Short mmCIF file of C-alpha atoms in Angstrom, two decimals:
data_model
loop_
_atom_site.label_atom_id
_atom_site.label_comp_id
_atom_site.label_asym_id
_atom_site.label_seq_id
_atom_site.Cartn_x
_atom_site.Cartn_y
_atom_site.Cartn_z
CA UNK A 1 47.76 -13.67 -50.58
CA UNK A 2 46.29 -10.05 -51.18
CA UNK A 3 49.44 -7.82 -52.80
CA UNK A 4 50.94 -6.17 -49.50
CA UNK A 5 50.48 -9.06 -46.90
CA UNK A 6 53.17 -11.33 -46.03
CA UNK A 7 53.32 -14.13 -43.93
CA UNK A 8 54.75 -13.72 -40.52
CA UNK A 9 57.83 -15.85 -39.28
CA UNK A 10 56.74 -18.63 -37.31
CA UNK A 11 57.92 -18.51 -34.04
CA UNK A 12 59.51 -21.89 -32.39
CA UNK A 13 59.16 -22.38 -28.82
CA UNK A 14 59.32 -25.06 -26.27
CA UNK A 15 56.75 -27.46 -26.27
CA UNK A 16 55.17 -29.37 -23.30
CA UNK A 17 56.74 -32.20 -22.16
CA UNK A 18 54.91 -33.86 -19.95
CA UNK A 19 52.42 -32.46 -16.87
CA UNK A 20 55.04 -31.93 -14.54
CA UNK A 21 57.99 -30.37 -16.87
CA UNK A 22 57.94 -26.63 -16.15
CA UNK A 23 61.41 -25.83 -17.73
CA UNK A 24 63.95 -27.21 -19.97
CA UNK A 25 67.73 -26.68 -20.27
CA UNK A 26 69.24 -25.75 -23.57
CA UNK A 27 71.35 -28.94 -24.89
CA UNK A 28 72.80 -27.80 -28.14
CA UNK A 29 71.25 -26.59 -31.28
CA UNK A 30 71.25 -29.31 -34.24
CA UNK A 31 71.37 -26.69 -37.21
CA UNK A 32 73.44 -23.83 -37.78
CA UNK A 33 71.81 -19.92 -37.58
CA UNK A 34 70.26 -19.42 -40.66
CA UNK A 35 70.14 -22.17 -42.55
CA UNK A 36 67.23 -23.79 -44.00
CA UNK A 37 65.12 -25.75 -42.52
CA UNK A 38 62.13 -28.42 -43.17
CA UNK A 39 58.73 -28.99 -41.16
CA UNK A 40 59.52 -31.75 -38.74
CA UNK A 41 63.25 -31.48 -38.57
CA UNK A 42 64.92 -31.80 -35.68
CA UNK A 43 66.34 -28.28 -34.65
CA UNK A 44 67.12 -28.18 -31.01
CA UNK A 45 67.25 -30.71 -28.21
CA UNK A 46 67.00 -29.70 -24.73
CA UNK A 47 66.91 -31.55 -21.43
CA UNK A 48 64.26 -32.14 -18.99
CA UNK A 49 65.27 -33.80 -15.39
CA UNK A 50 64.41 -37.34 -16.96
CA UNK A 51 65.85 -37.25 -20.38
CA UNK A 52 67.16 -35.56 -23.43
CA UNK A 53 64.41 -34.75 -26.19
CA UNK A 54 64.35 -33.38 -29.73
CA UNK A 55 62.68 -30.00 -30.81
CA UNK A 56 61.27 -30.19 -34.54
CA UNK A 57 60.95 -26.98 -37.35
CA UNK A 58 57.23 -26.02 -37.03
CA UNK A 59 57.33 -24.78 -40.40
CA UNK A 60 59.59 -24.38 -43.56
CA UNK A 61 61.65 -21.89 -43.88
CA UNK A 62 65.38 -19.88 -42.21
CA UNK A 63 65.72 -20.58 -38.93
CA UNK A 64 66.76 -17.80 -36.97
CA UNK A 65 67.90 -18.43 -33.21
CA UNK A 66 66.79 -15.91 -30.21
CA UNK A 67 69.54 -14.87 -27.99
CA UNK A 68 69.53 -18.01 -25.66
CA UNK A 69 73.09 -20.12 -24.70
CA UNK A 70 73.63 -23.56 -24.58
CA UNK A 71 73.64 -24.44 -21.07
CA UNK A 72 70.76 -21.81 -20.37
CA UNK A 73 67.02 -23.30 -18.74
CA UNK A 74 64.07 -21.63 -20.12
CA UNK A 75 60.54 -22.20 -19.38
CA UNK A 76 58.71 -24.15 -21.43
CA UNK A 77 56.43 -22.57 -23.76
CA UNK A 78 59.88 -19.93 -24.29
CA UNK A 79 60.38 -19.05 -28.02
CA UNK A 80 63.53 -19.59 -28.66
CA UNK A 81 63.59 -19.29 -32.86
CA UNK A 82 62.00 -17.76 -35.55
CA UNK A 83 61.57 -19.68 -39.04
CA UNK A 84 60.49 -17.58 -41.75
CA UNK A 85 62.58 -15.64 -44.88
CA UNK A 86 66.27 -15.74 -45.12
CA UNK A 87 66.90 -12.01 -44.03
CA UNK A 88 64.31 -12.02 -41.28
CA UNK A 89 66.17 -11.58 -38.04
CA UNK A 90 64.38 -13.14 -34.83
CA UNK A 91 61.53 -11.57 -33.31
CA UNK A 92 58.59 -12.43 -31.16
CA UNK A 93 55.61 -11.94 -33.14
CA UNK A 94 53.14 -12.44 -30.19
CA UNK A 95 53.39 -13.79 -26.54
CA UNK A 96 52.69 -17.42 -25.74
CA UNK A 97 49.32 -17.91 -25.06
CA UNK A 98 48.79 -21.52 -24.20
CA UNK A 99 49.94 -22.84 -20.46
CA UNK A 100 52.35 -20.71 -18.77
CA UNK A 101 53.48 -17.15 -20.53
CA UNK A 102 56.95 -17.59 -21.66
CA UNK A 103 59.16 -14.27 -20.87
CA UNK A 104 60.27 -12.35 -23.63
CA UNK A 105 64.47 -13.13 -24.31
CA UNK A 106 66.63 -10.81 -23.20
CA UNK A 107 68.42 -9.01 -25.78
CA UNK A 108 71.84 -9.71 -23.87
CA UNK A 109 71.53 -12.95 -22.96
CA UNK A 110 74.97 -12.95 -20.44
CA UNK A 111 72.25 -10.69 -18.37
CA UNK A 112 70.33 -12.64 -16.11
CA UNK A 113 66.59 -11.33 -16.43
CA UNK A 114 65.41 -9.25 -13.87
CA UNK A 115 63.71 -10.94 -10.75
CA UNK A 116 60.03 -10.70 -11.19
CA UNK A 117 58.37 -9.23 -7.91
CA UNK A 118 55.83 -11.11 -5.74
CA UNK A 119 53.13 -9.53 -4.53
CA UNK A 120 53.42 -8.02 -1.31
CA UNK A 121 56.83 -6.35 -1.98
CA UNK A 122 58.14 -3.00 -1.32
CA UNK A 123 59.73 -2.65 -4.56
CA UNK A 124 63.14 -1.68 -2.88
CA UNK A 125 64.66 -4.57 -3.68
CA UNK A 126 64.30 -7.09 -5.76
CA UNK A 127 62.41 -10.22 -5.21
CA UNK A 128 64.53 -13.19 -4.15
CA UNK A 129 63.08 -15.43 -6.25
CA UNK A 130 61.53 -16.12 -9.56
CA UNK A 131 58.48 -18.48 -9.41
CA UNK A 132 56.10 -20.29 -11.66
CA UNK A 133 52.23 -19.18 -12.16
CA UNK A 134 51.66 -22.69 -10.86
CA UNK A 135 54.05 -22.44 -8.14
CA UNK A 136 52.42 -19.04 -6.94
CA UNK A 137 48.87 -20.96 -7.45
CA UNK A 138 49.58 -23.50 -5.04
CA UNK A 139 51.50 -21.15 -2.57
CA UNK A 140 48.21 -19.07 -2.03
CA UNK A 141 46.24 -21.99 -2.03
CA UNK A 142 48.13 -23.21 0.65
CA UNK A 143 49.26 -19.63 2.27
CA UNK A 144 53.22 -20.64 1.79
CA UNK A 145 55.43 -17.61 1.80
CA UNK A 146 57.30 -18.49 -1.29
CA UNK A 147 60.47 -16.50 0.16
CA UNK A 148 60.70 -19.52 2.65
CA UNK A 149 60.69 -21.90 -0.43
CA UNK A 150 64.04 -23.14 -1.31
CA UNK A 151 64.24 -22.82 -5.60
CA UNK A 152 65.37 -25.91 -7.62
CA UNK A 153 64.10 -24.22 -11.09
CA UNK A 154 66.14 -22.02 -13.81
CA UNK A 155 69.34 -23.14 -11.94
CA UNK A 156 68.27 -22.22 -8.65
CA UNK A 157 66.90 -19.38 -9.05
CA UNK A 158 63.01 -19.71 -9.48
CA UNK A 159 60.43 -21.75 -7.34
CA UNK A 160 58.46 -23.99 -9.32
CA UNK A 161 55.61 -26.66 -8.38
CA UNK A 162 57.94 -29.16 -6.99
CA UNK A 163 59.74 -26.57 -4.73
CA UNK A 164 55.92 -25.53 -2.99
CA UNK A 165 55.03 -29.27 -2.91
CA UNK A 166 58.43 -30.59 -1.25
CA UNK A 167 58.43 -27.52 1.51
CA UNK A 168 54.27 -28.69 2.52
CA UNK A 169 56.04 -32.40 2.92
CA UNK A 170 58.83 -31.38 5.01
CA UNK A 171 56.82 -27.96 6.88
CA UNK A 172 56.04 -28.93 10.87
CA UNK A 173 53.44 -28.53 12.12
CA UNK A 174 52.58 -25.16 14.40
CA UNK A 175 49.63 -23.46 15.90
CA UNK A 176 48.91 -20.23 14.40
CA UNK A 177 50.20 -17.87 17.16
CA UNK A 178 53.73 -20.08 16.83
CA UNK A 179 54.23 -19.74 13.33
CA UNK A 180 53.34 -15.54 13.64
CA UNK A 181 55.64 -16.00 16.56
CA UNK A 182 57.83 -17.53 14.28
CA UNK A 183 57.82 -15.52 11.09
CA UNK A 184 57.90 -11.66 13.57
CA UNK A 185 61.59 -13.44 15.12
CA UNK A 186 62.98 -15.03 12.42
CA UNK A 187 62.72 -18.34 13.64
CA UNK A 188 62.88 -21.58 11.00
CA UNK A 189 60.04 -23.83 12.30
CA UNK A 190 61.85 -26.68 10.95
CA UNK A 191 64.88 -26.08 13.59
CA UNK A 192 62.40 -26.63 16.74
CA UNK A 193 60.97 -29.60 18.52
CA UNK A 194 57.00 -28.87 19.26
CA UNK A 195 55.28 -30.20 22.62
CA UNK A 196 52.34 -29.74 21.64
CA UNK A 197 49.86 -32.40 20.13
CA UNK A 198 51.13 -34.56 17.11
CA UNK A 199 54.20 -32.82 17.71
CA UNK A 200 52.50 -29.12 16.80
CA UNK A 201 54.83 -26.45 18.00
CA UNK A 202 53.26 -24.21 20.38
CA UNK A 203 53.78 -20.21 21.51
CA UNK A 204 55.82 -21.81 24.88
CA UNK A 205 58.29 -23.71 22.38
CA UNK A 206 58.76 -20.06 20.59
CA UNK A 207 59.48 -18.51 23.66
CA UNK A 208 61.28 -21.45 25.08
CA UNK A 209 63.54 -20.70 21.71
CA UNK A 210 64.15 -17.04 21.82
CA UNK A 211 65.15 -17.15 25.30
CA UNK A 212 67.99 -20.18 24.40
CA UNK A 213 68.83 -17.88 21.04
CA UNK A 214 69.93 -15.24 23.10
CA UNK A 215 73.27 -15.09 24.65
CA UNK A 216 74.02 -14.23 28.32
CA UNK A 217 75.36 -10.65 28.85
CA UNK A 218 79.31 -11.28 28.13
CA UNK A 219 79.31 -15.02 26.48
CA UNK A 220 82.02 -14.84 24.31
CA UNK A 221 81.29 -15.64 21.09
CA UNK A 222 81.68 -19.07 19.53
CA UNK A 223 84.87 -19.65 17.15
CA UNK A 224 83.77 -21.74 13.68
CA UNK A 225 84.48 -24.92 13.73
CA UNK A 226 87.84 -26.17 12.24
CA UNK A 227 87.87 -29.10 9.39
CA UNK A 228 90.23 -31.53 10.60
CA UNK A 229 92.59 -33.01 8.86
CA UNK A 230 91.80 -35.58 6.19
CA UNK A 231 88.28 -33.73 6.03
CA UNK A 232 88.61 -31.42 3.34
CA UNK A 233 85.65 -32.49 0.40
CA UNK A 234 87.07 -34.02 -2.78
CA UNK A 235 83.81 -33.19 -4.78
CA UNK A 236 80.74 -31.74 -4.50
CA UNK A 237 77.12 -32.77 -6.00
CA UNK A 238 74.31 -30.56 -6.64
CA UNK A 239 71.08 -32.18 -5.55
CA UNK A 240 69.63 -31.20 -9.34
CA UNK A 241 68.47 -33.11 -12.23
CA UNK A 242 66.79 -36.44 -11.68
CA UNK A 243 69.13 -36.50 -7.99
CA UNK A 244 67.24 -33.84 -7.10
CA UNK A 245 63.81 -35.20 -7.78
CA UNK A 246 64.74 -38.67 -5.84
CA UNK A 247 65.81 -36.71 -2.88
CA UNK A 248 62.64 -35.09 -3.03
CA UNK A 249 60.27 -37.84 -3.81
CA UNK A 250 62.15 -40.59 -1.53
CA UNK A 251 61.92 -38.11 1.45
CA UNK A 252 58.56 -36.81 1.09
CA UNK A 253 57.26 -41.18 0.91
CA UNK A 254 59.65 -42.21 4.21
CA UNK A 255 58.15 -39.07 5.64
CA UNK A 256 54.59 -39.37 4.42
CA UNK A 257 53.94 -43.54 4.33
CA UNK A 258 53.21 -45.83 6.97
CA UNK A 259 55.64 -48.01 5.87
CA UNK A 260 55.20 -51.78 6.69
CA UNK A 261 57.89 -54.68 5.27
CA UNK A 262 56.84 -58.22 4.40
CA UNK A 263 59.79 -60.98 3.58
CA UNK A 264 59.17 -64.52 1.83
CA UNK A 265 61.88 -67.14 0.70
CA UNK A 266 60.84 -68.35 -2.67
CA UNK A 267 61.76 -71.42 -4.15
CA UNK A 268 63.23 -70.41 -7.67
CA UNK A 269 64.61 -73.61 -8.52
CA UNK A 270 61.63 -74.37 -11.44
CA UNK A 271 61.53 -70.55 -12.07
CA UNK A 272 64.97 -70.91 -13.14
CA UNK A 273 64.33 -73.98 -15.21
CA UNK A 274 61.94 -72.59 -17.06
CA UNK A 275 64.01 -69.61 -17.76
CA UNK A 276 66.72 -71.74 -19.09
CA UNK A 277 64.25 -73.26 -21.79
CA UNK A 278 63.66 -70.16 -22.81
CA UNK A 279 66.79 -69.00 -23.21
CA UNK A 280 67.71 -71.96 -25.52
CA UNK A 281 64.39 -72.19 -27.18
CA UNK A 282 63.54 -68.57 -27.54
CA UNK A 283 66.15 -66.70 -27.51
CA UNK A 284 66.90 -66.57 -31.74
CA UNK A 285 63.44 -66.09 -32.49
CA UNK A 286 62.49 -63.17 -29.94
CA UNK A 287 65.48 -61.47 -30.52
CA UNK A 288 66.46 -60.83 -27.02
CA UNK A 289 66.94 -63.73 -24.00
CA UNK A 290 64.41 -63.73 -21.63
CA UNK A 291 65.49 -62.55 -18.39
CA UNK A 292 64.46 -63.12 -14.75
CA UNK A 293 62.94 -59.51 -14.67
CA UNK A 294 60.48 -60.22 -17.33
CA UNK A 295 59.09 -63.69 -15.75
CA UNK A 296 58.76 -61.77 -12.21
CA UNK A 297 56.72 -58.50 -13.94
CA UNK A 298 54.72 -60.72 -15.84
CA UNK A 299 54.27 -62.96 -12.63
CA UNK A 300 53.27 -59.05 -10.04
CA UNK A 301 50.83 -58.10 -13.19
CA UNK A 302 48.97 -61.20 -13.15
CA UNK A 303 49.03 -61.18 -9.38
CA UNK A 304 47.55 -57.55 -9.38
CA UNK A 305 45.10 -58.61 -11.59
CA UNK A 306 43.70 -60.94 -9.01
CA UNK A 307 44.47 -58.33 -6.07
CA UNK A 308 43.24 -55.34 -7.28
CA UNK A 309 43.41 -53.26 -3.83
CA UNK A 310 47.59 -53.84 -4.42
CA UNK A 311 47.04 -51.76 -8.35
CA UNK A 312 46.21 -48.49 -6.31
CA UNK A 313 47.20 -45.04 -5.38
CA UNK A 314 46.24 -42.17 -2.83
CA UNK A 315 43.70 -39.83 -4.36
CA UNK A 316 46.06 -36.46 -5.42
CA UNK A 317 43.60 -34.77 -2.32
CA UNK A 318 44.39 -37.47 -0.14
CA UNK A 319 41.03 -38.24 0.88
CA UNK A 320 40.74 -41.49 -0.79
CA UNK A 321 42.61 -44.49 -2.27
CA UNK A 322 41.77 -45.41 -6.30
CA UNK A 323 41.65 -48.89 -7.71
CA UNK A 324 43.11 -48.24 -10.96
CA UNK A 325 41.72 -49.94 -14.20
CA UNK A 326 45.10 -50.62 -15.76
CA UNK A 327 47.76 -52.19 -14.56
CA UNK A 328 50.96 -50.17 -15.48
CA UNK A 329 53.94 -51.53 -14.01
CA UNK A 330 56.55 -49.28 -13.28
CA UNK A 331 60.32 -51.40 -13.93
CA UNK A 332 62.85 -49.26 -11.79
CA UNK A 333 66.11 -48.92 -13.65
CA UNK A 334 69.62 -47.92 -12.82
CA UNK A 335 71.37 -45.37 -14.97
CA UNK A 336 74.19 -42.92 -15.47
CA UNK A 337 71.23 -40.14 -14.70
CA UNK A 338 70.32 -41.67 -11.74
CA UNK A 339 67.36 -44.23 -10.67
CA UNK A 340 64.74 -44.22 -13.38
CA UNK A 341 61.12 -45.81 -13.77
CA UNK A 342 59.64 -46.91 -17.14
CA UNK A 343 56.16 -48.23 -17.07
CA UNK A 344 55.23 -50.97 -18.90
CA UNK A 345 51.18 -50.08 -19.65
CA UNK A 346 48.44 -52.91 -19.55
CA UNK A 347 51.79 -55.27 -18.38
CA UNK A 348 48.65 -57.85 -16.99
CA UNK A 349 47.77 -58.34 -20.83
CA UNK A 350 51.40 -58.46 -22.32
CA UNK A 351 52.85 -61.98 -23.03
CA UNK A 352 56.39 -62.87 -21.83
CA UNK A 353 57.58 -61.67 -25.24
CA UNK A 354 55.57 -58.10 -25.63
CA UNK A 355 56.67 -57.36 -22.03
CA UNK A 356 60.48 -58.32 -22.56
CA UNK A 357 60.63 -56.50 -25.82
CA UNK A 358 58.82 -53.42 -24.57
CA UNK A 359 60.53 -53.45 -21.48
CA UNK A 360 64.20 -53.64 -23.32
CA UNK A 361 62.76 -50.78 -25.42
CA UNK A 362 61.89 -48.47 -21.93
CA UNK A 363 65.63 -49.09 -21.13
CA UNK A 364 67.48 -48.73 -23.80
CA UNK A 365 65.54 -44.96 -24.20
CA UNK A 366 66.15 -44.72 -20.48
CA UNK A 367 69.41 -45.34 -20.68
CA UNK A 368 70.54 -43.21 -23.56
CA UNK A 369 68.36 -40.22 -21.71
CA UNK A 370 66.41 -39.86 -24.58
CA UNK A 371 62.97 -41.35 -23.02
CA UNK A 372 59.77 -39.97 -24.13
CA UNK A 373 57.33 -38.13 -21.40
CA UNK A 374 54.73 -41.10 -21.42
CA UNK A 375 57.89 -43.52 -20.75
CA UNK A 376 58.09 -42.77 -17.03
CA UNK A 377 54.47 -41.56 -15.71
CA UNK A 378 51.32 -43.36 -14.86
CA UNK A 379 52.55 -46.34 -13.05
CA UNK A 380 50.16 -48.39 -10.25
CA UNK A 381 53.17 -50.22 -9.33
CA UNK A 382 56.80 -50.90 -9.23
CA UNK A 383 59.03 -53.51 -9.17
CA UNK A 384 62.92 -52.74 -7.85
CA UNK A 385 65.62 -55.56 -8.62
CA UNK A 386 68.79 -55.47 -6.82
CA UNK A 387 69.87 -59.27 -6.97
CA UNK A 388 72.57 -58.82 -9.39
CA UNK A 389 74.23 -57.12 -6.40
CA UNK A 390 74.46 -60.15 -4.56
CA UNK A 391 71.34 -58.04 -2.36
CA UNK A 392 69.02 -60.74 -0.37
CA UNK A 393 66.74 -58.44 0.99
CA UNK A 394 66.11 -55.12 1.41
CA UNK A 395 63.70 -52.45 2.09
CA UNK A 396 62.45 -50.29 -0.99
CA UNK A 397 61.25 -47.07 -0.68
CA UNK A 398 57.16 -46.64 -2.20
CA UNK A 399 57.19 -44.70 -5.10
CA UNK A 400 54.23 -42.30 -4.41
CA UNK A 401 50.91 -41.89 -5.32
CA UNK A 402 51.38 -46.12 -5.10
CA UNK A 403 50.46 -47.93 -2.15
CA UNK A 404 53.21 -50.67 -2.44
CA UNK A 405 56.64 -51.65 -4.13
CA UNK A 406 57.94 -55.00 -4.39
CA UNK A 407 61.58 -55.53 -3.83
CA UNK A 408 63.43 -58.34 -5.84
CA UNK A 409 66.70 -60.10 -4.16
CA UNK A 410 68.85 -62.23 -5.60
CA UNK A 411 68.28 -65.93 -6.72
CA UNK A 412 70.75 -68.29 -4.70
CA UNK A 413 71.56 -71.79 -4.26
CA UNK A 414 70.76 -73.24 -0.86
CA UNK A 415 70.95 -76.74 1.07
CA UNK A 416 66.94 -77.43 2.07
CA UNK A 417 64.81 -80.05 3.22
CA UNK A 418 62.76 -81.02 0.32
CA UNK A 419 60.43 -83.86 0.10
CA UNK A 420 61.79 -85.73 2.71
CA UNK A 421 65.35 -85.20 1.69
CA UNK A 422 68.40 -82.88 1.94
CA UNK A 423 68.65 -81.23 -1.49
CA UNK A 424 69.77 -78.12 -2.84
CA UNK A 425 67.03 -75.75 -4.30
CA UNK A 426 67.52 -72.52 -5.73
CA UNK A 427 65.77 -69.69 -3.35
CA UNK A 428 64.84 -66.34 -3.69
CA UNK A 429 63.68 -63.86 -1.48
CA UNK A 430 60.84 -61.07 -2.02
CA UNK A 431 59.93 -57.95 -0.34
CA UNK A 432 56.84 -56.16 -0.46
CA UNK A 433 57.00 -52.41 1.00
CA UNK A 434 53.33 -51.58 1.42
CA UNK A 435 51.41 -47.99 3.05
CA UNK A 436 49.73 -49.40 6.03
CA UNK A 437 46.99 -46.34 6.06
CA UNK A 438 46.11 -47.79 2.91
CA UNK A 439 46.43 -51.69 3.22
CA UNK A 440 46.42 -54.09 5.91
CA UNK A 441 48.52 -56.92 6.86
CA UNK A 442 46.91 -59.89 5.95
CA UNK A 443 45.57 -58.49 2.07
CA UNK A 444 49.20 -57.55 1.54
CA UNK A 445 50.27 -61.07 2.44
CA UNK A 446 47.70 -62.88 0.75
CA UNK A 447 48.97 -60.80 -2.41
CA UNK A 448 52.83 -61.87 -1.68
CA UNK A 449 52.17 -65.08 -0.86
CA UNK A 450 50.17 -65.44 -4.50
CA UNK A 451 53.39 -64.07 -6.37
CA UNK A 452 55.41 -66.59 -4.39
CA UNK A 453 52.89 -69.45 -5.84
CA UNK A 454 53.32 -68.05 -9.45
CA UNK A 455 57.63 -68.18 -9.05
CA UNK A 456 57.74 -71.81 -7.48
CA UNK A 457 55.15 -72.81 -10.01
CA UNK A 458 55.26 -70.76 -13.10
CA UNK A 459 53.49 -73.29 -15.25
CA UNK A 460 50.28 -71.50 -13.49
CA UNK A 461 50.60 -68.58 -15.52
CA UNK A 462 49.62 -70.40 -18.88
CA UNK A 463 46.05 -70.99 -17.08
#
């Protein structure tokens, strides 16, 4: 370098973690405040609803940490550290430039920023909300007042994509004198019944309203409610985190799907035999046992292979449903963080071993909360297994853009008629949850009723 110029500290922010990841929370910093540091050592890991992810030196150097807390959620994109020379305290160099801006820190960081101000206030008071640039993007787009939006984001405090997208879902419908009506009074649409067509609420249903919210001249006023005894609450669970995101999702799909169940009893019994063999025969050499969960995913992909119009989703616009090329099965799994999905990619050209050992893989990450961003998006379809709870049959909930789920039960012993005789036959029942505004009947049965073909005679799949 010319005599004079020096290198500038490189500045460490968050980095994208996925499409959908707008802010991270602080987990705990892996290095110490000034020590040294090596490109692509782990510094910092933060949290994300889905998992727990590592945050690697950009460069060599000191690493000096900006004035953020463990605990704390930041946008991401938010520098958080510099790395440059040993007696170079932290300092933003330049803003972020790529995605969304990432606030300068505060210099105290036990002081919350101050709220940033949405267009259309006064200024005489504070904004009651922080909100994403892609959370204000959609809220114009769609003409949302973002003050009716309740926050999930930087600990309930800011509105972010999610928030916009989960009030359209759950928003009634109103004509637009009803919902100025509405907004002048101070009435929540959501708290009225609508008579008008498709359920729209109309200007009589405002004025029906106003005229039941106010009192009679000299009602006396209504005491609170008491808790009764044996009522008090022993503990209390924020709806945050990956809890948060299945109350959203599952709500918006029961709201949003014309949901339609289809039930089949299976007969397991050679499904189970030829799971046994493989447990004895395989087992050593594959390094894992094969499990019923690995013959039935291998058994849907095939099957969506051959049904194509099953391996689909509803176009983001909603105009349209996509056939999708791959095949990307989406394995729902039960953790300590809640219900999680890995997808098994290209699952229709995976072998009973590459699907069981990729699939052990998805949930061990899963598991440990340390799954990667690619683990859990871009599934066509999901399977949900709840037979090791003794559950027959049951009615899953679609897990959206996807136009069906199939629900797995558990595999029993029952006394049947079988060729002419009294036997007992192991059985198994399936249940396929499909969007009727995007399938019919009859394909979705035709598609059920080939899976059920593939468990009671396995020895298909090796054609």
């Amino acid at each position: 370098l010319p005599k004079g110029i020096e290198l500038m500290a490189a500045e460490l922010f968050v980095p994208k973690l996925g499409q959908t990841v707008e802010e991270v929370t602080l987990m705990n910093w892996l290095v110490e405040d000034g020590a040294r540091v090596e490109f692509g050592t782990p510094v910092l890991e933060v949290e994300t609803d889905k998992a727990v992810f590592p945050v690697e030196a950009n460069a060599n150097g000191y690493l000096h940490i900006g004035p953020y807390l463990a605990g704390q959620v930041v946008p991401v994109l938010t520098v958080v550290a510099t790395i440059g020379k040993r007696d170079e305290p932290f300092a933003i160099q330049s803003p972020a430039t790529a995605g969304e801006s990432a606030p300068a820190p505060a210099v105290v960081p036990e002081k919350p920023p101050a709220p940033e101000m949405e267009a259309g206030s006064t200024g005489e008071e504070p904004a009651r909300l922080f909100s994403s640039p892609r959370a204000r993007k959609l809220a114009h787009e769609k003409q949302v007042d973002l003050s009716h939006v309740t926050p999930t984001g930087g600990q309930g405090v800011r509105v972010i994509e999610k928030d916009v997208l989960a009030y359209l879902s759950q928003a009634p419908r109103a004509t637009p004198v009803a919902a100025n009506m509405a907004a002048q009074f101070g009435l929540p649409l959501d708290s009225l019944a609508g008579s008008g067509p498709k359920g729209a609420i109309t200007k009589a249903d405002i004025q029906r309203a106003l005229e039941e919210k106010t009192p009679p001249a000299g009602a006396p006023a209504v005491e609170p409610a008491m808790v009764p005894p044996g009522d008090e609450v022993s503990k209390v669970l924020p709806l945050s985190g990956v809890r948060g995101i299945i109350f959203e999702r599952m709500g918006t799909s029961v709201h949003t799907t014309a949901r339609v169940t289809l039930t089949t009893e299976v007969d397991a019994t050679d499904l189970v035999t030829v799971r046994q063999r493989l447990k004895e025969s395989a087992s050593q050499a594959w390094g894992f046992t094969p499990g019923y969960n690995d013959l039935i995913g291998v058994i849907t992909a095939r099957a969506l292979r051959e049904f194509p119009y099953m391996n689909a989703r509803l176009r983001a616009d909603g105009q349209a449903v996509e056939w999708l090329a791959h095949v990307n099965l989406g394995m729902a799994v039960d953790t300590e963080r809640g219900l999680l999905v890995p997808v098994i990619g290209d699952a229709d050209r995976k072998g009973l071993r590459a699907f069981g050992s990729e699939f052990r893989q998805l949930v061990e990450r899963a598991r440990a909360g340390r799954a990667l961003p690619d683990d859990l998006r871009g599934g066509s379809f999901t399977i949900t297994n709840l037979g090791m709870y003794d559950i027959d049959a049951f009615t899953p909930v679609i897990n959206l853009p996807e136009v069906a789920i199939l629900g797995v039960g558990r595999i029993e012993g029952k006394v049947v008629p079988y060729q002419e005789q009294i036997t007992v036959r192991q059985r198994l029942t399936l249940s396929l949850v499909f969007d009727h505004r995007l399938n019919d009947g009859a394909p979705a049965a035709r598609f059920l009723q080939r899976i059920k073909q593939y468990v009671e005679n396995p020895f298909l799949l090796l054609g």
